[in-house]
Amino acid sequence: MSDGLVRVYQRKSKSPWDDCSTFLLLADIVDANTKTLGFSRYIYLHRDAGGRQLGISVSRSIQEDLKCEQYIDAINMHTVLAAFIEDISRFCEQYPDDFESVFGLPPDIYMIVAAACWAK
């Protein structure tokens, strides 16, 4: 796994869920050569011990853009994900092996299906 995409907690999360890990769906790529990440704009997917999606957390800049809270549950997260589908797709395509190891499909294929579901 690339540094930073999957984070397994060493202690209790600050999120409202009983989560044990996150997967980074979106961050700023500060340096494309080294894949150095910035976090002025991010989306983390929170998962429980079984890998189930519990919700997302978003950066302050996304909160301000969408007038939303930091933590968004699984029922409502699709609206946010749909709004950022192109950015998420571009970001995840930089880490195809990591993405496929977690989601079972390459990011380009997954995002086509996800976009259709998230738009509902």
Short mmCIF file of C-alpha atoms in Angstrom, two decimals:
data_model
loop_
_atom_site.label_atom_id
_atom_site.label_comp_id
_atom_site.label_asym_id
_atom_site.label_seq_id
_atom_site.Cartn_x
_atom_site.Cartn_y
_atom_site.Cartn_z
CA MET A 1 0.00 0.00 0.00
CA SER A 2 1.14 3.52 -0.65
CA ASP A 3 1.75 5.63 2.41
CA GLY A 4 -1.36 7.45 3.51
CA LEU A 5 -4.11 5.81 1.42
CA VAL A 6 -5.13 3.24 4.02
CA ARG A 7 -4.83 4.12 7.65
CA VAL A 8 -5.56 1.51 10.31
CA TYR A 9 -6.16 3.19 13.63
CA GLN A 10 -3.81 2.62 16.53
CA ARG A 11 -6.30 4.28 18.91
CA LYS A 12 -9.97 5.34 18.92
CA SER A 13 -11.03 7.55 16.01
CA LYS A 14 -12.56 10.98 16.53
CA SER A 15 -15.34 10.03 14.10
CA PRO A 16 -18.87 9.30 15.33
CA TRP A 17 -18.60 5.69 14.13
CA ASP A 18 -17.06 2.49 15.42
CA ASP A 19 -14.51 2.56 12.60
CA CYS A 20 -11.07 1.00 12.53
CA SER A 21 -9.62 2.31 9.26
CA THR A 22 -9.96 4.88 6.52
CA PHE A 23 -9.23 4.92 2.81
CA LEU A 24 -8.16 8.22 1.27
CA LEU A 25 -10.43 8.91 -1.72
CA LEU A 26 -9.24 12.44 -2.45
CA ALA A 27 -6.33 14.69 -1.55
CA ASP A 28 -4.22 17.28 -3.30
CA ILE A 29 -1.18 15.88 -5.10
CA VAL A 30 1.45 18.48 -4.31
CA ASP A 31 4.27 16.79 -6.24
CA ALA A 32 3.34 14.33 -9.00
CA ASN A 33 6.84 12.84 -9.17
CA THR A 34 6.99 11.87 -5.50
CA LYS A 35 3.19 11.68 -5.05
CA THR A 36 3.48 14.00 -2.07
CA LEU A 37 0.02 14.73 -0.76
CA GLY A 38 -1.53 17.90 0.62
CA PHE A 39 -4.66 18.00 2.70
CA SER A 40 -6.34 21.33 2.05
CA ARG A 41 -9.03 19.31 0.23
CA TYR A 42 -9.64 15.68 1.17
CA ILE A 43 -12.23 12.93 1.50
CA TYR A 44 -11.68 9.89 3.72
CA LEU A 45 -13.90 6.82 3.58
CA HIS A 46 -14.36 5.35 7.09
CA ARG A 47 -14.68 1.58 7.43
CA ASP A 48 -15.37 -0.83 10.25
CA ALA A 49 -13.40 -3.97 11.09
CA GLY A 50 -15.33 -5.91 8.43
CA GLY A 51 -14.52 -3.34 5.73
CA ARG A 52 -18.07 -1.95 5.62
CA GLN A 53 -18.43 1.70 4.64
CA LEU A 54 -19.69 3.79 7.55
CA GLY A 55 -19.40 7.25 6.04
CA ILE A 56 -16.91 9.88 4.96
CA SER A 57 -15.08 12.78 6.50
CA VAL A 58 -14.29 15.85 4.43
CA SER A 59 -11.95 18.81 4.69
CA ARG A 60 -13.03 22.23 5.84
CA SER A 61 -12.81 23.52 2.25
CA ILE A 62 -15.29 20.88 1.06
CA GLN A 63 -17.52 21.61 4.06
CA GLU A 64 -17.58 25.26 3.05
CA ASP A 65 -18.18 24.50 -0.65
CA LEU A 66 -21.08 22.14 0.00
CA LYS A 67 -22.39 23.63 3.27
CA CYS A 68 -22.04 20.24 4.97
CA GLU A 69 -20.65 18.77 8.17
CA GLN A 70 -17.23 17.13 8.54
CA TYR A 71 -18.70 13.64 9.05
CA ILE A 72 -21.33 12.37 6.64
CA ASP A 73 -22.96 8.98 7.17
CA ALA A 74 -23.15 6.20 4.58
CA ILE A 75 -26.75 7.04 3.73
CA ASN A 76 -25.92 10.64 2.76
CA MET A 77 -22.31 10.36 1.58
CA HIS A 78 -23.22 9.54 -2.02
CA THR A 79 -24.32 13.11 -2.70
CA VAL A 80 -20.87 14.40 -1.76
CA LEU A 81 -19.07 11.62 -3.61
CA ALA A 82 -21.13 12.31 -6.74
CA ALA A 83 -20.19 15.99 -6.58
CA PHE A 84 -16.49 15.07 -6.60
CA ILE A 85 -16.55 11.95 -8.81
CA GLU A 86 -14.14 13.33 -11.41
CA ASP A 87 -11.64 14.54 -8.80
CA ILE A 88 -11.89 11.28 -6.86
CA SER A 89 -11.42 9.29 -10.05
CA ARG A 90 -8.31 11.26 -11.09
CA PHE A 91 -6.82 10.90 -7.63
CA CYS A 92 -7.51 7.17 -7.29
CA GLU A 93 -6.15 6.45 -10.77
CA GLN A 94 -2.76 7.57 -9.42
CA TYR A 95 -2.86 4.54 -7.07
CA PRO A 96 -4.46 1.75 -9.14
CA ASP A 97 -2.90 -1.19 -7.27
CA ASP A 98 -3.86 0.17 -3.85
CA PHE A 99 -7.38 0.95 -5.03
CA GLU A 100 -7.94 -2.45 -6.60
CA SER A 101 -6.63 -4.27 -3.53
CA VAL A 102 -9.35 -2.61 -1.43
CA PHE A 103 -12.28 -2.27 -3.87
CA GLY A 104 -11.68 -5.29 -6.14
CA LEU A 105 -11.74 -3.32 -9.40
CA PRO A 106 -9.44 -0.82 -11.09
CA PRO A 107 -10.45 2.76 -10.25
CA ASP A 108 -11.59 3.66 -13.77
CA ILE A 109 -14.06 0.76 -13.94
CA TYR A 110 -15.20 1.17 -10.34
CA MET A 111 -15.89 4.88 -10.84
CA ILE A 112 -18.10 4.29 -13.88
CA VAL A 113 -20.34 2.00 -11.83
CA ALA A 114 -20.10 4.15 -8.71
CA ALA A 115 -21.06 7.33 -10.58
CA ALA A 116 -24.25 5.67 -11.79
CA CYS A 117 -25.13 4.52 -8.27
CA TRP A 118 -24.17 7.77 -6.53
CA ALA A 119 -26.27 9.81 -8.96
CA LYS A 120 -29.47 8.02 -7.84
#
